[in-house]
Amino acid sequence: MSPVHVVYAHPDPGSFTREVLDAFVGGLSSYTVSDLYGSGFQPVLSATEYARPASAPVPSDVAAEHKLLDAAEVWAFVYPVWWADCPAMLKGWFDRVWTVGWAYKPGWGRVARRAVVLCTAGHTVAELEKSGVHQAMRTTMVDDRIGARASSSDFVVLGGSVLAGSDPAGWASMKAAHLAGVAELARSL
């Protein structure tokens, strides 16, 4: 059994988001990762998939994702915030993997013990809260996409990377604190 399954969505292996993934899995004892960009996951829901009855089989790549999620107690999502949401690659993953009969009625019954959302952002949480974007992102990801599919959910925004250009020392300190916090969160799972 794999207690934590991580769905990771970032195209750049040298990104801060990748550092977050590495810090997170570094704090876990057992995990699997779906690297959506690295694996070339197909995010586009076809008309055939959309029209699939709940009793019909899902495509093999979707079935593989279901198997990984079913084997995990905790689901984690690691991605950057782009235009107040996740990358289209991850949105497409939800479109294809949250299938009828698996993620919603009829026949739905899979509930993870916990879901953890770790998203990197240019702006700090305070700035995102001030604009209302933080709550909108949380509502979309935690209340809608995850919803009752997990018994509890954490929504963690690791913001402030815009400081890298104007305040490199400030960003370095903030980044180190973010990575330490992510590793600590992983150890607590």
JSON list of C-alpha atoms in Angstrom, two decimals:
[
{"chain": "A", "resi": 1, "resn": "MET", "atom": "CA", "xyz": [0.00, 0.00, 0.00]},
{"chain": "A", "resi": 2, "resn": "SER", "atom": "CA", "xyz": [1.15, 3.50, -0.75]},
{"chain": "A", "resi": 3, "resn": "PRO", "atom": "CA", "xyz": [-0.10, 5.91, 1.92]},
{"chain": "A", "resi": 4, "resn": "VAL", "atom": "CA", "xyz": [0.40, 9.07, -0.17]},
{"chain": "A", "resi": 5, "resn": "HIS", "atom": "CA", "xyz": [-0.21, 9.55, -3.86]},
{"chain": "A", "resi": 6, "resn": "VAL", "atom": "CA", "xyz": [1.05, 12.84, -5.29]},
{"chain": "A", "resi": 7, "resn": "VAL", "atom": "CA", "xyz": [-0.30, 14.38, -8.47]},
{"chain": "A", "resi": 8, "resn": "TYR", "atom": "CA", "xyz": [2.35, 16.80, -9.70]},
{"chain": "A", "resi": 9, "resn": "ALA", "atom": "CA", "xyz": [1.86, 19.34, -12.48]},
{"chain": "A", "resi": 10, "resn": "HIS", "atom": "CA", "xyz": [4.73, 21.56, -13.61]},
{"chain": "A", "resi": 11, "resn": "PRO", "atom": "CA", "xyz": [6.64, 21.44, -16.91]},
{"chain": "A", "resi": 12, "resn": "ASP", "atom": "CA", "xyz": [9.99, 22.73, -15.56]},
{"chain": "A", "resi": 13, "resn": "PRO", "atom": "CA", "xyz": [12.13, 20.28, -13.55]},
{"chain": "A", "resi": 14, "resn": "GLY", "atom": "CA", "xyz": [14.12, 23.25, -12.20]},
{"chain": "A", "resi": 15, "resn": "SER", "atom": "CA", "xyz": [11.12, 25.12, -10.81]},
{"chain": "A", "resi": 16, "resn": "PHE", "atom": "CA", "xyz": [10.31, 26.10, -7.24]},
{"chain": "A", "resi": 17, "resn": "THR", "atom": "CA", "xyz": [7.26, 23.85, -7.59]},
{"chain": "A", "resi": 18, "resn": "ARG", "atom": "CA", "xyz": [9.64, 20.93, -8.23]},
{"chain": "A", "resi": 19, "resn": "GLU", "atom": "CA", "xyz": [11.58, 21.88, -5.10]},
{"chain": "A", "resi": 20, "resn": "VAL", "atom": "CA", "xyz": [8.28, 21.76, -3.19]},
{"chain": "A", "resi": 21, "resn": "LEU", "atom": "CA", "xyz": [7.58, 18.28, -4.57]},
{"chain": "A", "resi": 22, "resn": "ASP", "atom": "CA", "xyz": [11.07, 17.09, -3.59]},
{"chain": "A", "resi": 23, "resn": "ALA", "atom": "CA", "xyz": [10.77, 18.55, -0.06]},
{"chain": "A", "resi": 24, "resn": "PHE", "atom": "CA", "xyz": [7.33, 16.98, 0.37]},
{"chain": "A", "resi": 25, "resn": "VAL", "atom": "CA", "xyz": [8.23, 13.48, -0.80]},
{"chain": "A", "resi": 26, "resn": "GLY", "atom": "CA", "xyz": [11.48, 13.73, 1.16]},
{"chain": "A", "resi": 27, "resn": "GLY", "atom": "CA", "xyz": [9.36, 13.81, 4.32]},
{"chain": "A", "resi": 28, "resn": "LEU", "atom": "CA", "xyz": [7.26, 10.77, 3.36]},
{"chain": "A", "resi": 29, "resn": "SER", "atom": "CA", "xyz": [8.03, 7.15, 4.07]},
{"chain": "A", "resi": 30, "resn": "SER", "atom": "CA", "xyz": [5.91, 5.72, 1.26]},
{"chain": "A", "resi": 31, "resn": "TYR", "atom": "CA", "xyz": [4.50, 7.45, -1.79]},
{"chain": "A", "resi": 32, "resn": "THR", "atom": "CA", "xyz": [3.79, 7.33, -5.50]},
{"chain": "A", "resi": 33, "resn": "VAL", "atom": "CA", "xyz": [3.86, 10.27, -7.91]},
{"chain": "A", "resi": 34, "resn": "SER", "atom": "CA", "xyz": [1.95, 10.99, -11.09]},
{"chain": "A", "resi": 35, "resn": "ASP", "atom": "CA", "xyz": [4.15, 13.53, -12.89]},
{"chain": "A", "resi": 36, "resn": "LEU", "atom": "CA", "xyz": [1.62, 14.77, -15.43]},
{"chain": "A", "resi": 37, "resn": "TYR", "atom": "CA", "xyz": [4.03, 16.69, -17.66]},
{"chain": "A", "resi": 38, "resn": "GLY", "atom": "CA", "xyz": [6.85, 14.18, -17.26]},
{"chain": "A", "resi": 39, "resn": "SER", "atom": "CA", "xyz": [4.64, 11.26, -18.22]},
{"chain": "A", "resi": 40, "resn": "GLY", "atom": "CA", "xyz": [2.93, 13.08, -21.09]},
{"chain": "A", "resi": 41, "resn": "PHE", "atom": "CA", "xyz": [-0.50, 12.62, -19.54]},
{"chain": "A", "resi": 42, "resn": "GLN", "atom": "CA", "xyz": [-3.25, 13.34, -22.06]},
{"chain": "A", "resi": 43, "resn": "PRO", "atom": "CA", "xyz": [-5.45, 15.98, -20.37]},
{"chain": "A", "resi": 44, "resn": "VAL", "atom": "CA", "xyz": [-8.15, 16.35, -23.02]},
{"chain": "A", "resi": 45, "resn": "LEU", "atom": "CA", "xyz": [-11.45, 14.63, -22.25]},
{"chain": "A", "resi": 46, "resn": "SER", "atom": "CA", "xyz": [-12.72, 13.09, -25.48]},
{"chain": "A", "resi": 47, "resn": "ALA", "atom": "CA", "xyz": [-16.37, 12.98, -26.52]},
{"chain": "A", "resi": 48, "resn": "THR", "atom": "CA", "xyz": [-16.24, 9.18, -26.14]},
{"chain": "A", "resi": 49, "resn": "GLU", "atom": "CA", "xyz": [-14.96, 9.44, -22.56]},
{"chain": "A", "resi": 50, "resn": "TYR", "atom": "CA", "xyz": [-17.53, 12.10, -21.76]},
{"chain": "A", "resi": 51, "resn": "ALA", "atom": "CA", "xyz": [-20.37, 9.89, -22.99]},
{"chain": "A", "resi": 52, "resn": "ARG", "atom": "CA", "xyz": [-19.07, 6.74, -21.24]},
{"chain": "A", "resi": 53, "resn": "PRO", "atom": "CA", "xyz": [-21.68, 5.07, -19.02]},
{"chain": "A", "resi": 54, "resn": "ALA", "atom": "CA", "xyz": [-20.62, 4.50, -15.41]},
{"chain": "A", "resi": 55, "resn": "SER", "atom": "CA", "xyz": [-20.54, 0.73, -15.98]},
{"chain": "A", "resi": 56, "resn": "ALA", "atom": "CA", "xyz": [-18.18, 0.94, -18.99]},
{"chain": "A", "resi": 57, "resn": "PRO", "atom": "CA", "xyz": [-14.42, 0.61, -18.57]},
{"chain": "A", "resi": 58, "resn": "VAL", "atom": "CA", "xyz": [-12.28, 3.72, -18.45]},
{"chain": "A", "resi": 59, "resn": "PRO", "atom": "CA", "xyz": [-9.18, 4.24, -20.64]},
{"chain": "A", "resi": 60, "resn": "SER", "atom": "CA", "xyz": [-6.05, 2.47, -19.37]},
{"chain": "A", "resi": 61, "resn": "ASP", "atom": "CA", "xyz": [-4.26, 5.68, -18.32]},
{"chain": "A", "resi": 62, "resn": "VAL", "atom": "CA", "xyz": [-7.29, 6.72, -16.24]},
{"chain": "A", "resi": 63, "resn": "ALA", "atom": "CA", "xyz": [-7.55, 3.21, -14.75]},
{"chain": "A", "resi": 64, "resn": "ALA", "atom": "CA", "xyz": [-3.87, 3.48, -13.75]},
{"chain": "A", "resi": 65, "resn": "GLU", "atom": "CA", "xyz": [-4.58, 6.77, -11.95]},
{"chain": "A", "resi": 66, "resn": "HIS", "atom": "CA", "xyz": [-7.59, 5.22, -10.19]},
{"chain": "A", "resi": 67, "resn": "LYS", "atom": "CA", "xyz": [-5.40, 2.33, -9.01]},
{"chain": "A", "resi": 68, "resn": "LEU", "atom": "CA", "xyz": [-2.79, 4.72, -7.57]},
{"chain": "A", "resi": 69, "resn": "LEU", "atom": "CA", "xyz": [-5.45, 6.80, -5.83]},
{"chain": "A", "resi": 70, "resn": "ASP", "atom": "CA", "xyz": [-7.23, 3.71, -4.49]},
{"chain": "A", "resi": 71, "resn": "ALA", "atom": "CA", "xyz": [-3.99, 2.44, -2.96]},
{"chain": "A", "resi": 72, "resn": "ALA", "atom": "CA", "xyz": [-3.35, 5.71, -1.10]},
{"chain": "A", "resi": 73, "resn": "GLU", "atom": "CA", "xyz": [-4.72, 7.01, 2.18]},
{"chain": "A", "resi": 74, "resn": "VAL", "atom": "CA", "xyz": [-3.69, 10.58, 1.37]},
{"chain": "A", "resi": 75, "resn": "TRP", "atom": "CA", "xyz": [-3.87, 12.40, -1.94]},
{"chain": "A", "resi": 76, "resn": "ALA", "atom": "CA", "xyz": [-1.55, 15.36, -2.55]},
{"chain": "A", "resi": 77, "resn": "PHE", "atom": "CA", "xyz": [-1.67, 17.86, -5.39]},
{"chain": "A", "resi": 78, "resn": "VAL", "atom": "CA", "xyz": [1.45, 19.93, -6.12]},
{"chain": "A", "resi": 79, "resn": "TYR", "atom": "CA", "xyz": [1.23, 22.65, -8.77]},
{"chain": "A", "resi": 80, "resn": "PRO", "atom": "CA", "xyz": [1.84, 26.34, -9.53]},
{"chain": "A", "resi": 81, "resn": "VAL", "atom": "CA", "xyz": [-0.92, 28.93, -9.50]},
{"chain": "A", "resi": 82, "resn": "TRP", "atom": "CA", "xyz": [-1.47, 30.18, -13.02]},
{"chain": "A", "resi": 83, "resn": "TRP", "atom": "CA", "xyz": [-4.23, 32.74, -13.53]},
{"chain": "A", "resi": 84, "resn": "ALA", "atom": "CA", "xyz": [-5.75, 31.98, -10.12]},
{"chain": "A", "resi": 85, "resn": "ASP", "atom": "CA", "xyz": [-6.01, 28.23, -10.78]},
{"chain": "A", "resi": 86, "resn": "CYS", "atom": "CA", "xyz": [-4.02, 25.10, -11.49]},
{"chain": "A", "resi": 87, "resn": "PRO", "atom": "CA", "xyz": [-2.36, 24.49, -14.87]},
{"chain": "A", "resi": 88, "resn": "ALA", "atom": "CA", "xyz": [-4.65, 23.20, -17.63]},
{"chain": "A", "resi": 89, "resn": "MET", "atom": "CA", "xyz": [-2.77, 19.87, -17.43]},
{"chain": "A", "resi": 90, "resn": "LEU", "atom": "CA", "xyz": [-4.06, 19.30, -13.88]},
{"chain": "A", "resi": 91, "resn": "LYS", "atom": "CA", "xyz": [-7.54, 20.58, -14.69]},
{"chain": "A", "resi": 92, "resn": "GLY", "atom": "CA", "xyz": [-7.62, 18.06, -17.54]},
{"chain": "A", "resi": 93, "resn": "TRP", "atom": "CA", "xyz": [-6.48, 15.34, -15.14]},
{"chain": "A", "resi": 94, "resn": "PHE", "atom": "CA", "xyz": [-9.55, 16.06, -13.00]},
{"chain": "A", "resi": 95, "resn": "ASP", "atom": "CA", "xyz": [-11.76, 16.10, -16.10]},
{"chain": "A", "resi": 96, "resn": "ARG", "atom": "CA", "xyz": [-10.56, 12.65, -17.10]},
{"chain": "A", "resi": 97, "resn": "VAL", "atom": "CA", "xyz": [-9.81, 10.93, -13.77]},
{"chain": "A", "resi": 98, "resn": "TRP", "atom": "CA", "xyz": [-12.77, 12.10, -11.69]},
{"chain": "A", "resi": 99, "resn": "THR", "atom": "CA", "xyz": [-15.02, 9.75, -13.65]},
{"chain": "A", "resi": 100, "resn": "VAL", "atom": "CA", "xyz": [-18.65, 8.85, -13.16]},
{"chain": "A", "resi": 101, "resn": "GLY", "atom": "CA", "xyz": [-18.81, 5.75, -11.01]},
{"chain": "A", "resi": 102, "resn": "TRP", "atom": "CA", "xyz": [-15.42, 6.44, -9.43]},
{"chain": "A", "resi": 103, "resn": "ALA", "atom": "CA", "xyz": [-15.44, 10.07, -8.25]},
{"chain": "A", "resi": 104, "resn": "TYR", "atom": "CA", "xyz": [-19.15, 10.74, -8.32]},
{"chain": "A", "resi": 105, "resn": "LYS", "atom": "CA", "xyz": [-22.48, 8.96, -8.49]},
{"chain": "A", "resi": 106, "resn": "PRO", "atom": "CA", "xyz": [-23.64, 6.38, -9.36]},
{"chain": "A", "resi": 107, "resn": "GLY", "atom": "CA", "xyz": [-21.44, 3.91, -7.56]},
{"chain": "A", "resi": 108, "resn": "TRP", "atom": "CA", "xyz": [-19.11, 6.42, -5.98]},
{"chain": "A", "resi": 109, "resn": "GLY", "atom": "CA", "xyz": [-17.75, 5.53, -2.60]},
{"chain": "A", "resi": 110, "resn": "ARG", "atom": "CA", "xyz": [-13.99, 6.18, -2.55]},
{"chain": "A", "resi": 111, "resn": "VAL", "atom": "CA", "xyz": [-12.96, 8.61, 0.19]},
{"chain": "A", "resi": 112, "resn": "ALA", "atom": "CA", "xyz": [-9.34, 9.41, 1.00]},
{"chain": "A", "resi": 113, "resn": "ARG", "atom": "CA", "xyz": [-8.38, 10.01, 4.61]},
{"chain": "A", "resi": 114, "resn": "ARG", "atom": "CA", "xyz": [-6.90, 13.38, 3.67]},
{"chain": "A", "resi": 115, "resn": "ALA", "atom": "CA", "xyz": [-6.13, 15.58, 0.69]},
{"chain": "A", "resi": 116, "resn": "VAL", "atom": "CA", "xyz": [-3.24, 18.02, 0.69]},
{"chain": "A", "resi": 117, "resn": "VAL", "atom": "CA", "xyz": [-2.97, 20.84, -1.84]},
{"chain": "A", "resi": 118, "resn": "LEU", "atom": "CA", "xyz": [0.42, 22.52, -2.16]},
{"chain": "A", "resi": 119, "resn": "CYS", "atom": "CA", "xyz": [0.48, 25.31, -4.71]},
{"chain": "A", "resi": 120, "resn": "THR", "atom": "CA", "xyz": [3.21, 27.79, -5.44]},
{"chain": "A", "resi": 121, "resn": "ALA", "atom": "CA", "xyz": [2.33, 31.39, -6.24]},
{"chain": "A", "resi": 122, "resn": "GLY", "atom": "CA", "xyz": [4.02, 34.60, -7.17]},
{"chain": "A", "resi": 123, "resn": "HIS", "atom": "CA", "xyz": [2.01, 36.62, -4.67]},
{"chain": "A", "resi": 124, "resn": "THR", "atom": "CA", "xyz": [1.91, 36.06, -0.94]},
{"chain": "A", "resi": 125, "resn": "VAL", "atom": "CA", "xyz": [-1.16, 34.63, 0.76]},
{"chain": "A", "resi": 126, "resn": "ALA", "atom": "CA", "xyz": [-1.90, 38.08, 2.23]},
{"chain": "A", "resi": 127, "resn": "GLU", "atom": "CA", "xyz": [-1.97, 39.61, -1.25]},
{"chain": "A", "resi": 128, "resn": "LEU", "atom": "CA", "xyz": [-4.11, 36.77, -2.60]},
{"chain": "A", "resi": 129, "resn": "GLU", "atom": "CA", "xyz": [-6.52, 37.10, 0.33]},
{"chain": "A", "resi": 130, "resn": "LYS", "atom": "CA", "xyz": [-6.78, 40.86, -0.18]},
{"chain": "A", "resi": 131, "resn": "SER", "atom": "CA", "xyz": [-7.82, 40.40, -3.81]},
{"chain": "A", "resi": 132, "resn": "GLY", "atom": "CA", "xyz": [-10.20, 37.51, -3.02]},
{"chain": "A", "resi": 133, "resn": "VAL", "atom": "CA", "xyz": [-8.21, 35.12, -5.20]},
{"chain": "A", "resi": 134, "resn": "HIS", "atom": "CA", "xyz": [-7.08, 32.92, -2.28]},
{"chain": "A", "resi": 135, "resn": "GLN", "atom": "CA", "xyz": [-10.64, 32.05, -1.27]},
{"chain": "A", "resi": 136, "resn": "ALA", "atom": "CA", "xyz": [-11.67, 31.49, -4.89]},
{"chain": "A", "resi": 137, "resn": "MET", "atom": "CA", "xyz": [-8.74, 29.11, -5.44]},
{"chain": "A", "resi": 138, "resn": "ARG", "atom": "CA", "xyz": [-9.49, 27.26, -2.20]},
{"chain": "A", "resi": 139, "resn": "THR", "atom": "CA", "xyz": [-13.18, 26.96, -3.01]},
{"chain": "A", "resi": 140, "resn": "THR", "atom": "CA", "xyz": [-12.47, 25.61, -6.49]},
{"chain": "A", "resi": 141, "resn": "MET", "atom": "CA", "xyz": [-9.85, 23.08, -5.45]},
{"chain": "A", "resi": 142, "resn": "VAL", "atom": "CA", "xyz": [-10.96, 21.98, -1.99]},
{"chain": "A", "resi": 143, "resn": "ASP", "atom": "CA", "xyz": [-14.73, 22.42, -2.01]},
{"chain": "A", "resi": 144, "resn": "ASP", "atom": "CA", "xyz": [-15.44, 21.53, -5.63]},
{"chain": "A", "resi": 145, "resn": "ARG", "atom": "CA", "xyz": [-12.70, 19.27, -6.99]},
{"chain": "A", "resi": 146, "resn": "ILE", "atom": "CA", "xyz": [-11.88, 17.41, -3.78]},
{"chain": "A", "resi": 147, "resn": "GLY", "atom": "CA", "xyz": [-15.07, 17.96, -1.81]},
{"chain": "A", "resi": 148, "resn": "ALA", "atom": "CA", "xyz": [-16.34, 14.93, 0.09]},
{"chain": "A", "resi": 149, "resn": "ARG", "atom": "CA", "xyz": [-13.83, 12.71, -1.73]},
{"chain": "A", "resi": 150, "resn": "ALA", "atom": "CA", "xyz": [-11.49, 13.27, 1.25]},
{"chain": "A", "resi": 151, "resn": "SER", "atom": "CA", "xyz": [-12.35, 13.26, 4.94]},
{"chain": "A", "resi": 152, "resn": "SER", "atom": "CA", "xyz": [-10.22, 16.37, 5.48]},
{"chain": "A", "resi": 153, "resn": "SER", "atom": "CA", "xyz": [-8.27, 18.74, 3.28]},
{"chain": "A", "resi": 154, "resn": "ASP", "atom": "CA", "xyz": [-5.35, 21.14, 3.61]},
{"chain": "A", "resi": 155, "resn": "PHE", "atom": "CA", "xyz": [-4.90, 24.04, 1.21]},
{"chain": "A", "resi": 156, "resn": "VAL", "atom": "CA", "xyz": [-1.39, 25.49, 1.40]},
{"chain": "A", "resi": 157, "resn": "VAL", "atom": "CA", "xyz": [-0.28, 28.36, -0.81]},
{"chain": "A", "resi": 158, "resn": "LEU", "atom": "CA", "xyz": [3.48, 28.85, -0.92]},
{"chain": "A", "resi": 159, "resn": "GLY", "atom": "CA", "xyz": [3.57, 32.40, -2.21]},
{"chain": "A", "resi": 160, "resn": "GLY", "atom": "CA", "xyz": [5.99, 35.24, -2.61]},
{"chain": "A", "resi": 161, "resn": "SER", "atom": "CA", "xyz": [8.21, 34.15, -5.49]},
{"chain": "A", "resi": 162, "resn": "VAL", "atom": "CA", "xyz": [7.78, 37.56, -7.17]},
{"chain": "A", "resi": 163, "resn": "LEU", "atom": "CA", "xyz": [10.24, 38.77, -4.53]},
{"chain": "A", "resi": 164, "resn": "ALA", "atom": "CA", "xyz": [13.02, 36.80, -6.24]},
{"chain": "A", "resi": 165, "resn": "GLY", "atom": "CA", "xyz": [13.66, 39.76, -8.56]},
{"chain": "A", "resi": 166, "resn": "SER", "atom": "CA", "xyz": [13.29, 42.66, -6.15]},
{"chain": "A", "resi": 167, "resn": "ASP", "atom": "CA", "xyz": [14.34, 41.11, -2.83]},
{"chain": "A", "resi": 168, "resn": "PRO", "atom": "CA", "xyz": [16.43, 37.98, -3.43]},
{"chain": "A", "resi": 169, "resn": "ALA", "atom": "CA", "xyz": [17.44, 37.62, 0.23]},
{"chain": "A", "resi": 170, "resn": "GLY", "atom": "CA", "xyz": [13.84, 38.00, 1.37]},
{"chain": "A", "resi": 171, "resn": "TRP", "atom": "CA", "xyz": [12.69, 35.41, -1.14]},
{"chain": "A", "resi": 172, "resn": "ALA", "atom": "CA", "xyz": [15.52, 33.02, -0.17]},
{"chain": "A", "resi": 173, "resn": "SER", "atom": "CA", "xyz": [14.39, 33.20, 3.46]},
{"chain": "A", "resi": 174, "resn": "MET", "atom": "CA", "xyz": [10.72, 32.80, 2.57]},
{"chain": "A", "resi": 175, "resn": "LYS", "atom": "CA", "xyz": [11.50, 29.91, 0.21]},
{"chain": "A", "resi": 176, "resn": "ALA", "atom": "CA", "xyz": [13.53, 28.09, 2.88]},
{"chain": "A", "resi": 177, "resn": "ALA", "atom": "CA", "xyz": [10.64, 28.47, 5.34]},
{"chain": "A", "resi": 178, "resn": "HIS", "atom": "CA", "xyz": [8.16, 27.18, 2.72]},
{"chain": "A", "resi": 179, "resn": "LEU", "atom": "CA", "xyz": [10.28, 24.10, 1.99]},
{"chain": "A", "resi": 180, "resn": "ALA", "atom": "CA", "xyz": [10.82, 23.35, 5.68]},
{"chain": "A", "resi": 181, "resn": "GLY", "atom": "CA", "xyz": [7.08, 23.67, 6.31]},
{"chain": "A", "resi": 182, "resn": "VAL", "atom": "CA", "xyz": [6.26, 21.33, 3.42]},
{"chain": "A", "resi": 183, "resn": "ALA", "atom": "CA", "xyz": [8.68, 18.71, 4.73]},
{"chain": "A", "resi": 184, "resn": "GLU", "atom": "CA", "xyz": [7.19, 19.02, 8.20]},
{"chain": "A", "resi": 185, "resn": "LEU", "atom": "CA", "xyz": [3.67, 18.63, 6.82]},
{"chain": "A", "resi": 186, "resn": "ALA", "atom": "CA", "xyz": [4.76, 15.48, 4.99]},
{"chain": "A", "resi": 187, "resn": "ARG", "atom": "CA", "xyz": [6.25, 14.01, 8.17]},
{"chain": "A", "resi": 188, "resn": "SER", "atom": "CA", "xyz": [2.95, 14.67, 9.97]},
{"chain": "A", "resi": 189, "resn": "LEU", "atom": "CA", "xyz": [1.00, 12.51, 7.54]}
]
